[in-house]
mmCIF file of C-alpha atoms in Angstrom:
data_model
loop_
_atom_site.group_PDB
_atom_site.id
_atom_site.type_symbol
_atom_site.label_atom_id
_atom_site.label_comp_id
_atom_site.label_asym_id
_atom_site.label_seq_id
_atom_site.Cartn_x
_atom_site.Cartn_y
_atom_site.Cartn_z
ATOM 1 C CA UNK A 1 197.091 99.079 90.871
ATOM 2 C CA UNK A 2 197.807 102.094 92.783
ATOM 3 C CA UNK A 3 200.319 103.132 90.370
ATOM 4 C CA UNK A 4 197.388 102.455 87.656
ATOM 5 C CA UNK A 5 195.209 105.417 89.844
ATOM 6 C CA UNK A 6 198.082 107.648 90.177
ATOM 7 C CA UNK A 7 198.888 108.036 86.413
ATOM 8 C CA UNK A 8 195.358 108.504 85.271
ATOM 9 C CA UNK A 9 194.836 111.213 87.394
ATOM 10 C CA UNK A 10 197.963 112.529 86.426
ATOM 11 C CA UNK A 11 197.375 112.372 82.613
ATOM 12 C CA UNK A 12 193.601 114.314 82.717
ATOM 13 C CA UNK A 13 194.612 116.245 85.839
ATOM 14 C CA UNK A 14 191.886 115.360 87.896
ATOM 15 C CA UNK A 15 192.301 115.453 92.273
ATOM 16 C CA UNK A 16 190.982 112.298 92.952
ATOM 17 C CA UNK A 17 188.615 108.821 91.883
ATOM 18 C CA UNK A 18 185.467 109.298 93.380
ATOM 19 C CA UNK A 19 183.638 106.057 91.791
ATOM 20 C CA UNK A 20 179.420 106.968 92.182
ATOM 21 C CA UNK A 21 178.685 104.210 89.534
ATOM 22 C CA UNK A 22 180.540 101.116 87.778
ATOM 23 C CA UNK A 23 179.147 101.182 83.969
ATOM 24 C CA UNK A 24 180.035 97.102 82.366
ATOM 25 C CA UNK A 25 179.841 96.132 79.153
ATOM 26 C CA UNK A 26 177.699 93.272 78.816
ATOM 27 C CA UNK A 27 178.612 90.325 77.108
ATOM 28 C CA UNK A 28 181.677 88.791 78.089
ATOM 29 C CA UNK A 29 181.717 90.657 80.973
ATOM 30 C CA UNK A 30 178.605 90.080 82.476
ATOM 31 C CA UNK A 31 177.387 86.925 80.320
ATOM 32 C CA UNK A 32 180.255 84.345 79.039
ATOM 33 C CA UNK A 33 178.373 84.915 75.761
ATOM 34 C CA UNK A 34 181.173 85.856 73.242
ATOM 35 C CA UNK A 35 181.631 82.364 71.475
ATOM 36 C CA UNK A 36 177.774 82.417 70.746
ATOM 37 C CA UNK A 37 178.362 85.622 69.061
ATOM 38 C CA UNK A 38 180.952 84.455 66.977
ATOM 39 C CA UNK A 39 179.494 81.871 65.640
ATOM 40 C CA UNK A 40 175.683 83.757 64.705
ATOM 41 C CA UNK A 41 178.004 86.245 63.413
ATOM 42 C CA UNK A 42 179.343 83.719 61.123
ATOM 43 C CA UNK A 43 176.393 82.359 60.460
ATOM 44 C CA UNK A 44 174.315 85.199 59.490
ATOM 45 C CA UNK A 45 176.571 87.327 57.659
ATOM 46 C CA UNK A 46 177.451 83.875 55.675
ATOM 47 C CA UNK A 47 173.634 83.899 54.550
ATOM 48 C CA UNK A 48 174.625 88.012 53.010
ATOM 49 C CA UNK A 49 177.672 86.909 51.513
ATOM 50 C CA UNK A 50 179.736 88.298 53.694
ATOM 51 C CA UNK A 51 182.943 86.238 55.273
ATOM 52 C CA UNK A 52 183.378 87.145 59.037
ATOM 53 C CA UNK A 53 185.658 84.774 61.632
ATOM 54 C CA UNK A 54 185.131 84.464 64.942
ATOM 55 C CA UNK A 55 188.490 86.916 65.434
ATOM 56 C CA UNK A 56 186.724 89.580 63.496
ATOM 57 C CA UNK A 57 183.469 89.246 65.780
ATOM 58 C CA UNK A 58 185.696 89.499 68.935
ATOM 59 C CA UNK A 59 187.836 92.678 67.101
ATOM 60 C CA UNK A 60 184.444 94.642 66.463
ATOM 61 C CA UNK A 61 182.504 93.502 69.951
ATOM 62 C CA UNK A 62 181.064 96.521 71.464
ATOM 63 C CA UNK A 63 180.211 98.248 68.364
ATOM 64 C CA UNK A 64 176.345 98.684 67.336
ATOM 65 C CA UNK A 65 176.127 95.758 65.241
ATOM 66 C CA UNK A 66 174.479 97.283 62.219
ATOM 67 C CA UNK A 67 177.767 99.864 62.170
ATOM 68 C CA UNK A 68 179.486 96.335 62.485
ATOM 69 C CA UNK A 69 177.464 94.877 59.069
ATOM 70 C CA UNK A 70 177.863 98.313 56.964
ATOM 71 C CA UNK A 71 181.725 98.331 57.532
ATOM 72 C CA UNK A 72 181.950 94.599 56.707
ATOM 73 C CA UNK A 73 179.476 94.911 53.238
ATOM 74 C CA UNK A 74 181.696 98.023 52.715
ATOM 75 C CA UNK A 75 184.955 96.176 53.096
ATOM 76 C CA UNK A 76 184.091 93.077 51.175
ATOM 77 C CA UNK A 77 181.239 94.495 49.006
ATOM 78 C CA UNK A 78 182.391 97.561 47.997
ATOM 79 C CA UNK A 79 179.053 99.012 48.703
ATOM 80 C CA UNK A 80 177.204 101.218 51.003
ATOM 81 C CA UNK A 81 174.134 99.999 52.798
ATOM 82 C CA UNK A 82 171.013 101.962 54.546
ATOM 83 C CA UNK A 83 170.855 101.689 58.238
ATOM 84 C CA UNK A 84 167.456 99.854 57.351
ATOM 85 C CA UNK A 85 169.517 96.907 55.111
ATOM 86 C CA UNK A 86 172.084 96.680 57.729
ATOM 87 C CA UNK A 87 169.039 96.114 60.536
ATOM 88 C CA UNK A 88 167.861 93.400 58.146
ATOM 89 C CA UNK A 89 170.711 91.532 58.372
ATOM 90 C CA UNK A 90 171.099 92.404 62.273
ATOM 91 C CA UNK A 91 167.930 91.077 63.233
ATOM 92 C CA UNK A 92 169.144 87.520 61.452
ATOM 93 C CA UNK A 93 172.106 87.467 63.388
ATOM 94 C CA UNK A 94 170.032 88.287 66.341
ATOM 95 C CA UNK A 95 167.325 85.047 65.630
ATOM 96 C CA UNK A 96 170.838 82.732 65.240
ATOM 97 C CA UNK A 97 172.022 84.023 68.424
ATOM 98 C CA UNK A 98 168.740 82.920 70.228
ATOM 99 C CA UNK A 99 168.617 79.869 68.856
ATOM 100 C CA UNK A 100 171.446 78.907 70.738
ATOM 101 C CA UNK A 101 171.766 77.810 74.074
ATOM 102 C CA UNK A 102 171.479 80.524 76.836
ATOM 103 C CA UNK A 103 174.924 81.925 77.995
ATOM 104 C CA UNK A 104 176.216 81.697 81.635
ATOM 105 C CA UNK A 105 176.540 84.749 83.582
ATOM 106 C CA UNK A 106 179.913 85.307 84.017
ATOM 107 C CA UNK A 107 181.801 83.937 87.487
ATOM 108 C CA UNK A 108 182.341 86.654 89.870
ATOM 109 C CA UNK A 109 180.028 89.071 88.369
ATOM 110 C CA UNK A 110 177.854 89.031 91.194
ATOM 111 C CA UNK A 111 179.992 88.639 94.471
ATOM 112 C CA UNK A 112 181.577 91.946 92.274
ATOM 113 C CA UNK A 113 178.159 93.814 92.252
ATOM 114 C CA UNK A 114 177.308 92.941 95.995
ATOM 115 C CA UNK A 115 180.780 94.635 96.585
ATOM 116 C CA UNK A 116 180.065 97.278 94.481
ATOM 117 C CA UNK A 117 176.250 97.927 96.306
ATOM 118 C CA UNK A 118 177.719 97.374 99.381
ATOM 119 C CA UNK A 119 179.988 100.098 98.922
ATOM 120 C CA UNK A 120 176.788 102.487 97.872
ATOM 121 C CA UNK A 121 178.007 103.267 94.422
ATOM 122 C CA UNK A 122 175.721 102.445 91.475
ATOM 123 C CA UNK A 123 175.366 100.195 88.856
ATOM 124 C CA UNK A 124 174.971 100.713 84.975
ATOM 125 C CA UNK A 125 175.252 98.680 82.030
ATOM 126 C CA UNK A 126 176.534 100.389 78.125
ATOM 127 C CA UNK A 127 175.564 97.433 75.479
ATOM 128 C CA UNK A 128 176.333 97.997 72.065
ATOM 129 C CA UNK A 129 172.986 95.760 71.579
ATOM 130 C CA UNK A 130 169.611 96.495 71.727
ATOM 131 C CA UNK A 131 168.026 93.498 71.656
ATOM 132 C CA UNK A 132 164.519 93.486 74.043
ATOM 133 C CA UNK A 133 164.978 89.534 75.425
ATOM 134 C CA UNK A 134 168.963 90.680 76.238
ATOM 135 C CA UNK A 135 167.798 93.815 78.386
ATOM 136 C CA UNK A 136 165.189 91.651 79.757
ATOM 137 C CA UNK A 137 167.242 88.787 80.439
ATOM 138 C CA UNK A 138 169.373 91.814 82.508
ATOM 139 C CA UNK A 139 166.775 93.099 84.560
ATOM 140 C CA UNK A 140 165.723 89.627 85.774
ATOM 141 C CA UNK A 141 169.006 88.505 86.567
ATOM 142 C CA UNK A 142 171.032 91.646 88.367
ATOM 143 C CA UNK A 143 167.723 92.422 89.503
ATOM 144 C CA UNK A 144 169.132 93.430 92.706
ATOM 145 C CA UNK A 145 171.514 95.439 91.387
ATOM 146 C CA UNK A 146 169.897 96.900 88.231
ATOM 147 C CA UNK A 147 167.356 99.256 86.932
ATOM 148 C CA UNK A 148 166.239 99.763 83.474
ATOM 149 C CA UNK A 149 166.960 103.500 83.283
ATOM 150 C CA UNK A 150 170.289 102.786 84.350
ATOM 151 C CA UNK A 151 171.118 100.495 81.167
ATOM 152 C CA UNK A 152 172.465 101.948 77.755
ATOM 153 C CA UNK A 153 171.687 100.768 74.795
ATOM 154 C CA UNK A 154 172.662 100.910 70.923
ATOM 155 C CA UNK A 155 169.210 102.818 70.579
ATOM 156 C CA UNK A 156 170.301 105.256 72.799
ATOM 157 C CA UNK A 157 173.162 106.947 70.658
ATOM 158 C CA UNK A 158 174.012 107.521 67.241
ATOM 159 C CA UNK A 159 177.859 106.646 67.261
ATOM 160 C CA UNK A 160 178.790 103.673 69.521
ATOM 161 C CA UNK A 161 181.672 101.956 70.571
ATOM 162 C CA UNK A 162 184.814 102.932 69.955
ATOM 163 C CA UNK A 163 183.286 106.445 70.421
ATOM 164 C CA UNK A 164 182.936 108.067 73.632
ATOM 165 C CA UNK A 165 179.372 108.547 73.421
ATOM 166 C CA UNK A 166 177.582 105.391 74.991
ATOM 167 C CA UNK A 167 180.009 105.950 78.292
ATOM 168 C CA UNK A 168 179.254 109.349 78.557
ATOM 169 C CA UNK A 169 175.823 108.469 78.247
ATOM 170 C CA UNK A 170 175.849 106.303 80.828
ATOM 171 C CA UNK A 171 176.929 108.594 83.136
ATOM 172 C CA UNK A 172 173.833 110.831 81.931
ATOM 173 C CA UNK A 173 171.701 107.787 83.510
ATOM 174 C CA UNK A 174 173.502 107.431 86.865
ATOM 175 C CA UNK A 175 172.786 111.275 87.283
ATOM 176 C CA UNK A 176 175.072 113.259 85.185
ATOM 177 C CA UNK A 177 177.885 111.546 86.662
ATOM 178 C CA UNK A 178 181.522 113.285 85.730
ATOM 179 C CA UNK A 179 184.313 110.998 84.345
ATOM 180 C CA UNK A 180 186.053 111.040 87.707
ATOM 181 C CA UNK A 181 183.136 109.599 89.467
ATOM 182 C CA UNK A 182 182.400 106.187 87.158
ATOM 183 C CA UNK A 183 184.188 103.428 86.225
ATOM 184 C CA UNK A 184 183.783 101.310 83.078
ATOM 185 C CA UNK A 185 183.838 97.173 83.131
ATOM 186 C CA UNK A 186 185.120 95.870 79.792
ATOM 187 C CA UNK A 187 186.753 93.229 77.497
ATOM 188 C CA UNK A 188 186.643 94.336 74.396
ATOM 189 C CA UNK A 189 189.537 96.547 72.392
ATOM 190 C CA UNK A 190 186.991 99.084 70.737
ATOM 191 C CA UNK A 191 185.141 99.025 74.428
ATOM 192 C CA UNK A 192 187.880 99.895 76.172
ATOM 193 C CA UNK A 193 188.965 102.497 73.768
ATOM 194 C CA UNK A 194 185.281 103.912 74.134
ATOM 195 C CA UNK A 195 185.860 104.299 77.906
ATOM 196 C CA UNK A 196 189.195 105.525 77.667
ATOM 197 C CA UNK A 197 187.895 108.169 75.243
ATOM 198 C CA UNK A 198 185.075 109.481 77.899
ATOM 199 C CA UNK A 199 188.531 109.890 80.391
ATOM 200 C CA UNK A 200 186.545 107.304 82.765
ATOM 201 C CA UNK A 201 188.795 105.064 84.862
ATOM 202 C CA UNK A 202 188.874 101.804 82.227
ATOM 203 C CA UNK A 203 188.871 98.588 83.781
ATOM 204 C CA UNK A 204 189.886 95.798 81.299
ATOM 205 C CA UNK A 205 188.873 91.750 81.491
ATOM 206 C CA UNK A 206 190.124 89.672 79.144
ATOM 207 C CA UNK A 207 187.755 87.030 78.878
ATOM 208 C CA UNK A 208 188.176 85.954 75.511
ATOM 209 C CA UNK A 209 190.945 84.939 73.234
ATOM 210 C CA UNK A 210 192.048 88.421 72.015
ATOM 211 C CA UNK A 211 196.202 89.170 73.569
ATOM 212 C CA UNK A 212 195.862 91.012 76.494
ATOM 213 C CA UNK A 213 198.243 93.802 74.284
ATOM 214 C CA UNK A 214 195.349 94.222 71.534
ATOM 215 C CA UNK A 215 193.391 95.448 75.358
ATOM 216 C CA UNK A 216 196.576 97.332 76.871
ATOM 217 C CA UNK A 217 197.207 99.112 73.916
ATOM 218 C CA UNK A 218 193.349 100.734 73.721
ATOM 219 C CA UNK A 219 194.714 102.323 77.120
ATOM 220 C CA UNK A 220 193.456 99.978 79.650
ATOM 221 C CA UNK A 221 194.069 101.753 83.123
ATOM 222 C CA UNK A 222 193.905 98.151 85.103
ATOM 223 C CA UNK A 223 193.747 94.604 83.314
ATOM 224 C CA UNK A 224 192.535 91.165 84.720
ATOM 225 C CA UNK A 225 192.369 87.812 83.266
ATOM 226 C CA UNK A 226 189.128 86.990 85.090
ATOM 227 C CA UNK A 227 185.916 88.865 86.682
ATOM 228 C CA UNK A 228 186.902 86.394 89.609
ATOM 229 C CA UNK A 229 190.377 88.593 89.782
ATOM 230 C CA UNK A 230 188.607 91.887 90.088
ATOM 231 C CA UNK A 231 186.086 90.880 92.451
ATOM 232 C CA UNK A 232 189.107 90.024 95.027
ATOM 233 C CA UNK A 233 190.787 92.938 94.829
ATOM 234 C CA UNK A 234 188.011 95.052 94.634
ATOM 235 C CA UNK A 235 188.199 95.848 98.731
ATOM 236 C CA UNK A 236 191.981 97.257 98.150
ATOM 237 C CA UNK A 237 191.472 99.090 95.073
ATOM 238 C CA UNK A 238 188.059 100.966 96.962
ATOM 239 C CA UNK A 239 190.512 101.444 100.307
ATOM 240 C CA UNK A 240 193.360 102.821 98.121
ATOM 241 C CA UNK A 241 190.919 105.729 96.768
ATOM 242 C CA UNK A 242 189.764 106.469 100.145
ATOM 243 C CA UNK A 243 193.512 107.413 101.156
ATOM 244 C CA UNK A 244 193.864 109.183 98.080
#
């Protein structure tokens, strides 16, 4: 871990890790959603002729989902949809997700944000969703740790995951943070490469089924296995960067 710190300063040259905010991703870091995704993904796109697995909606999580649909139609289709078209078909995948039973939020996610308050750095949250009863869902269960203008959305830029735009802004919402002074939260391969791209300190989770390489290799600076395993070692990573 310290080793981790050490060589990402060293590679974008800055002094130190001065964490004012931890951005997560949302589902499958904070909700143990992914396998519902998979399978609306399935579902809906199945309805559009379109064949997606549940390894392709784990390979593309963290992208807007209607960039998600227009690269698939593209792919398989050979065509190029509207934004509007792809929406169409988002909002479908959106009423199979819903259907389905609610998803857990994910062990350790909280003892990790009372950590993470208690240490009086912020708390964001980049989503390549945009779904209203997700954000909601959000508010009312971090509410202690969470405030709307603090939460990122697809609506709120035009190139998502695996760009660096939703992390940077989500730094914009914890107060025009600089890279040095966040921390990203995520489990995803195009996620992480989004963090890693906005030079903010990338903490992996592999909570799904994807090899931890397909995470590693996106430039995760740290990987766990479980939000449980960051939460413990969350005091000595936070006393290593105040020796720094």
């Amino acid at each position: 871990m310290n080793q981790a710190i050490k060589s990402y300063l060293e590679k974008h040259g800055f002094e130190a890790l001065r964490p004012k905010a931890v951005l997560f991703d949302m589902d499958g870091v904070l909700y143990d959603s992914m396998s519902n995704h998979a399978v609306a993904w399935q579902q809906s796109m199945a309805k559009f002729g379109i064949r997606m697995t549940a390894h392709d909606a784990y390979a593309t999580e963290g992208a807007r989902g209607i960039d998600t649909i227009r690269m698939m139609v593209k792919q398989q289709q050979q065509r190029d949809i509207s934004e509007q078209e792809a929406q169409a078909m988002y909002d479908e995948k959106t009423r199979c997700f819903h259907a389905m039973a609610e998803a857990p939020v994910m062990p350790g996610v909280r003892e990790l944000m009372q950590q993470i308050k208690a240490c009086g750095i912020g708390i964001g949250v980049v989503t390549g969703s945009g779904q209203r009863p997700l954000i909601q869902r959000l508010l009312t269960d971090f509410t202690d740790f969470l405030a709307e203008e603090h939460i990122t959305t697809a609506y709120d830029v035009k190139r998502g995951k695996p760009a660096p735009d939703p992390y940077l802004q989500g730094l914009k919402k914890m107060g025009n943070l600089m890279p040095w002074e966040g921390i990203v939260v995520e489990n995803a391969p195009l996620g992480v490469r989004a963090g890693v791209a906005a030079q903010i300190f990338t903490v992996a989770v592999n909570t799904g089924p994807l090899p931890d390489e397909a995470l590693q290799k996106e430039g995760a600076n740290l990987l766990f296995s479980r939000m449980t395993d960051f939460s413990e070692v969350w005091p000595q990573f936070i006393e290593f960067l105040k020796r720094l």
